[in-house]
Each structure stands twice: as structure tokens, then as C-alpha cells.
Amino acid sequence: MVISGFKPSFLVGIEAIRQAHGSRLARLAGRRLTGFVLVRFAEDGDWFADCPVVLDFDGLQVEVCHWKLDELSIGWDTIDTAATITGWEWFELTPQWSHSDERLAPFVGQELCEVTLLEWRPADHDLAAGTVAVEFGFAGGCLRIVNGLDENRIEVDAAQPEYIRHRLGR
């Protein structure tokens, strides 16, 4: 599959992600979420969670994509969501960009209060230990893009207590 402009740079671990993207993520605070885009299949509307979740904060586009058990790519203004997704002609479903999602829609128009990196650290042994999620905190609640074990997962409201919070300062 070809997503125009998408050139992921996957990182592993909280320190690598914080060093590469922490200050830029922190500077998003104070901006409004003005839109979002994700990939759904045209035939049934199902979300294709392997593709990046694209969030627009007052014209600054953040592209979040989890892969494998522990890799996370954060991109900035690279994906052209107006371009058709290609390379899936062999498959029976057609991926396309969508501005529809019941979890993300309530946050559109809200000002971002803070961004936090969350590190999954459960008490017991867990294959997902060490994975990093990105949490966007708004006055009206929180939105997280987490590792769903080789794909993205979107969560809202309070994070599970097994996460260690790494607040990003301004």
C-alpha cells in the first residue's frame, strides 16, 4: 500500500521517542484540534488500524503510527491525505481517507492542554511492556493512540494504571 508522503521512522522506547519528538509534541499545547483523518475501507467503513492516525492542530499535522510490538513513528506534515491510497488493487477492499470517527470527533474544536507519553509497565510479565502511547489531553478528556500489538488503537478518557506517565514540558 502506498500512502502519499508517508515515510515512517519507527523508534523503540520512551527515551528515543522523547528525544526525537518530545519538545515538538509539547509545543502543540495551546493549539486546537481542527481535524483528523484515518483510513477506512470504502466497502464496509471499517477502520484499517495499520495505517497512521493523522491529527491536525491548527494547520500542523501530526501522524502517529504503531507497528510490530514496540515500534512507534511520529511524523510531521508529510502525509498528503488528499491523495488516493494506491497499491491495493489486488485486495477485495479499497482503503480510503476518512474524516469520520466517533472517538475522535468530540475532540475537534477543543484546545490541547498537554501531550504525555505513556509507557506500558504492568506488574506481571507482558509482551507489550515498554510500548509507548501518545496521549493528547484536552479540558473535555483525553485521547490516546496506543500500540494495539502491531497496529494502532484509539482510547479515550482515563488511561489504565499500568501506564507510567511522562509529561512533556513546554
Short mmCIF file of C-alpha atoms in Angstrom, two decimals:
data_model
loop_
_atom_site.label_atom_id
_atom_site.label_comp_id
_atom_site.label_asym_id
_atom_site.label_seq_id
_atom_site.Cartn_x
_atom_site.Cartn_y
_atom_site.Cartn_z
CA MET A 1 0.00 0.00 0.00
CA VAL A 2 1.26 3.48 -0.85
CA ILE A 3 0.24 6.47 1.26
CA SER A 4 1.49 9.65 -0.42
CA GLY A 5 4.23 11.27 1.67
CA PHE A 6 4.25 8.62 4.41
CA LYS A 7 7.84 7.77 5.25
CA PRO A 8 7.71 6.29 8.74
CA SER A 9 10.67 6.48 11.07
CA PHE A 10 9.95 3.86 13.69
CA LEU A 11 11.52 4.27 17.12
CA VAL A 12 11.58 1.94 20.12
CA GLY A 13 11.46 3.00 23.77
CA ILE A 14 10.46 6.03 25.75
CA GLU A 15 13.84 7.79 25.64
CA ALA A 16 14.25 7.53 21.86
CA ILE A 17 10.72 8.83 21.27
CA ARG A 18 11.02 11.63 23.82
CA GLN A 19 14.36 12.74 22.41
CA ALA A 20 13.14 12.75 18.80
CA HIS A 21 9.66 14.23 19.32
CA GLY A 22 9.13 15.35 22.92
CA SER A 23 9.74 19.08 22.56
CA ARG A 24 7.74 19.33 19.35
CA LEU A 25 4.81 17.40 20.86
CA ALA A 26 4.92 19.67 23.94
CA ARG A 27 4.67 22.76 21.73
CA LEU A 28 1.30 21.55 20.44
CA ALA A 29 -0.25 22.62 23.76
CA GLY A 30 -2.48 25.63 23.25
CA ARG A 31 -3.45 24.66 19.68
CA ARG A 32 -6.92 23.45 18.74
CA LEU A 33 -7.59 20.08 17.19
CA THR A 34 -9.11 21.26 13.91
CA GLY A 35 -9.48 17.88 12.23
CA PHE A 36 -8.35 14.30 11.86
CA VAL A 37 -8.08 11.67 9.16
CA LEU A 38 -7.70 7.91 9.27
CA VAL A 39 -8.03 5.08 6.77
CA ARG A 40 -11.29 3.16 6.40
CA PHE A 41 -12.36 0.62 3.81
CA ALA A 42 -14.82 2.04 1.28
CA GLU A 43 -16.86 -1.16 1.12
CA ASP A 44 -17.71 -1.58 4.82
CA GLY A 45 -16.41 1.54 6.61
CA ASP A 46 -14.15 -0.49 8.92
CA TRP A 47 -11.10 1.29 10.28
CA PHE A 48 -7.79 -0.01 8.92
CA ALA A 49 -5.77 0.34 12.13
CA ASP A 50 -2.42 -0.46 10.47
CA CYS A 51 -2.36 2.98 8.84
CA PRO A 52 -1.35 6.23 10.54
CA VAL A 53 -3.78 8.35 12.53
CA VAL A 54 -3.45 11.93 11.31
CA LEU A 55 -4.38 14.79 13.66
CA ASP A 56 -4.49 18.44 12.58
CA PHE A 57 -3.74 21.08 15.21
CA ASP A 58 -4.44 24.48 13.65
CA GLY A 59 -2.65 23.52 10.44
CA LEU A 60 0.13 21.45 12.00
CA GLN A 61 -0.33 17.80 11.07
CA VAL A 62 0.83 15.04 13.45
CA GLU A 63 0.95 11.49 12.08
CA VAL A 64 1.03 8.65 14.63
CA CYS A 65 1.55 5.01 13.66
CA HIS A 66 2.39 1.94 15.74
CA TRP A 67 3.96 -1.13 14.20
CA LYS A 68 5.15 -4.51 15.45
CA LEU A 69 5.09 -5.00 19.22
CA ASP A 70 7.04 -1.91 20.20
CA GLU A 71 7.69 0.48 17.31
CA LEU A 72 6.20 3.96 17.02
CA SER A 73 6.52 6.51 14.22
CA ILE A 74 5.54 10.14 14.67
CA GLY A 75 5.55 12.24 11.52
CA TRP A 76 5.02 15.93 10.93
CA ASP A 77 3.23 17.39 7.89
CA THR A 78 4.35 14.68 5.46
CA ILE A 79 1.22 12.73 4.51
CA ASP A 80 -0.98 14.00 1.69
CA THR A 81 -4.45 12.93 2.80
CA ALA A 82 -5.96 14.39 -0.38
CA ALA A 83 -4.10 11.80 -2.47
CA THR A 84 -5.64 8.43 -3.28
CA ILE A 85 -4.14 5.45 -1.46
CA THR A 86 -2.72 3.06 -4.06
CA GLY A 87 -1.13 -0.37 -4.21
CA TRP A 88 -4.11 -2.39 -3.03
CA GLU A 89 -5.59 -3.24 -6.40
CA TRP A 90 -5.11 -6.97 -5.66
CA PHE A 91 -7.19 -6.84 -2.47
CA GLU A 92 -11.00 -7.01 -2.35
CA LEU A 93 -11.33 -3.89 -0.14
CA THR A 94 -10.45 -0.30 -1.02
CA PRO A 95 -8.66 1.82 1.62
CA GLN A 96 -9.57 5.50 1.62
CA TRP A 97 -9.09 8.53 3.86
CA SER A 98 -11.97 9.26 6.22
CA HIS A 99 -12.85 12.20 8.48
CA SER A 100 -15.30 10.03 10.43
CA ASP A 101 -14.64 8.51 13.85
CA GLU A 102 -16.91 8.60 16.88
CA ARG A 103 -13.94 8.55 19.31
CA LEU A 104 -12.06 11.44 17.70
CA ALA A 105 -14.96 13.70 16.66
CA PRO A 106 -15.79 15.02 20.17
CA PHE A 107 -12.28 16.49 20.48
CA VAL A 108 -12.43 18.56 17.28
CA GLY A 109 -12.52 22.25 18.19
CA GLN A 110 -11.03 21.72 21.65
CA GLU A 111 -7.77 23.31 22.74
CA LEU A 112 -4.99 20.88 23.58
CA CYS A 113 -3.86 21.27 27.19
CA GLU A 114 -0.90 18.87 27.18
CA VAL A 115 0.73 15.90 25.48
CA THR A 116 2.02 12.98 27.52
CA LEU A 117 3.97 9.91 26.51
CA LEU A 118 2.71 6.80 28.29
CA GLU A 119 4.96 3.80 28.86
CA TRP A 120 3.21 0.45 29.42
CA ARG A 121 4.68 -1.15 32.56
CA PRO A 122 2.39 -3.84 34.00
CA ALA A 123 3.27 -5.63 37.27
CA ASP A 124 3.34 -9.03 35.57
CA HIS A 125 5.36 -10.11 32.52
CA ASP A 126 3.69 -8.82 29.38
CA LEU A 127 4.84 -8.84 25.74
CA ALA A 128 3.66 -5.24 25.41
CA ALA A 129 5.83 -3.99 28.30
CA GLY A 130 7.74 -0.88 27.25
CA THR A 131 5.42 0.13 24.43
CA VAL A 132 4.75 3.85 24.20
CA ALA A 133 1.39 5.56 23.66
CA VAL A 134 0.79 9.21 22.85
CA GLU A 135 -1.88 10.92 24.95
CA PHE A 136 -3.47 14.22 23.97
CA GLY A 137 -5.11 15.92 26.97
CA PHE A 138 -8.00 18.32 26.44
CA ALA A 139 -10.23 20.04 29.01
CA GLY A 140 -13.00 17.69 27.85
CA GLY A 141 -10.99 14.48 28.28
CA CYS A 142 -8.05 12.55 26.90
CA LEU A 143 -7.40 10.87 23.59
CA ARG A 144 -4.68 8.22 23.29
CA ILE A 145 -3.18 6.44 20.33
CA VAL A 146 -1.70 3.24 21.73
CA ASN A 147 0.02 0.14 20.42
CA GLY A 148 -2.65 -2.48 19.75
CA LEU A 149 0.09 -5.08 19.18
CA ASP A 150 1.11 -4.41 15.59
CA GLU A 151 -1.49 -1.74 14.88
CA ASN A 152 -2.95 1.45 16.29
CA ARG A 153 -5.68 1.52 18.88
CA ILE A 154 -7.60 4.64 19.91
CA GLU A 155 -8.66 5.07 23.53
CA VAL A 156 -10.44 7.92 25.30
CA ASP A 157 -10.82 9.02 28.93
CA ALA A 158 -8.61 7.76 31.78
CA ALA A 159 -5.55 5.68 30.94
CA GLN A 160 -5.06 2.29 32.53
CA PRO A 161 -2.99 2.42 35.76
CA GLU A 162 -0.26 0.22 34.21
CA TYR A 163 0.99 3.22 32.25
CA ILE A 164 3.86 5.33 33.56
CA ARG A 165 3.21 8.97 32.61
CA HIS A 166 5.99 11.01 31.03
CA ARG A 167 4.69 14.58 30.83
CA LEU A 168 6.20 16.73 28.15
CA GLY A 169 7.03 20.22 29.38
CA ARG A 170 6.88 23.39 27.37
#
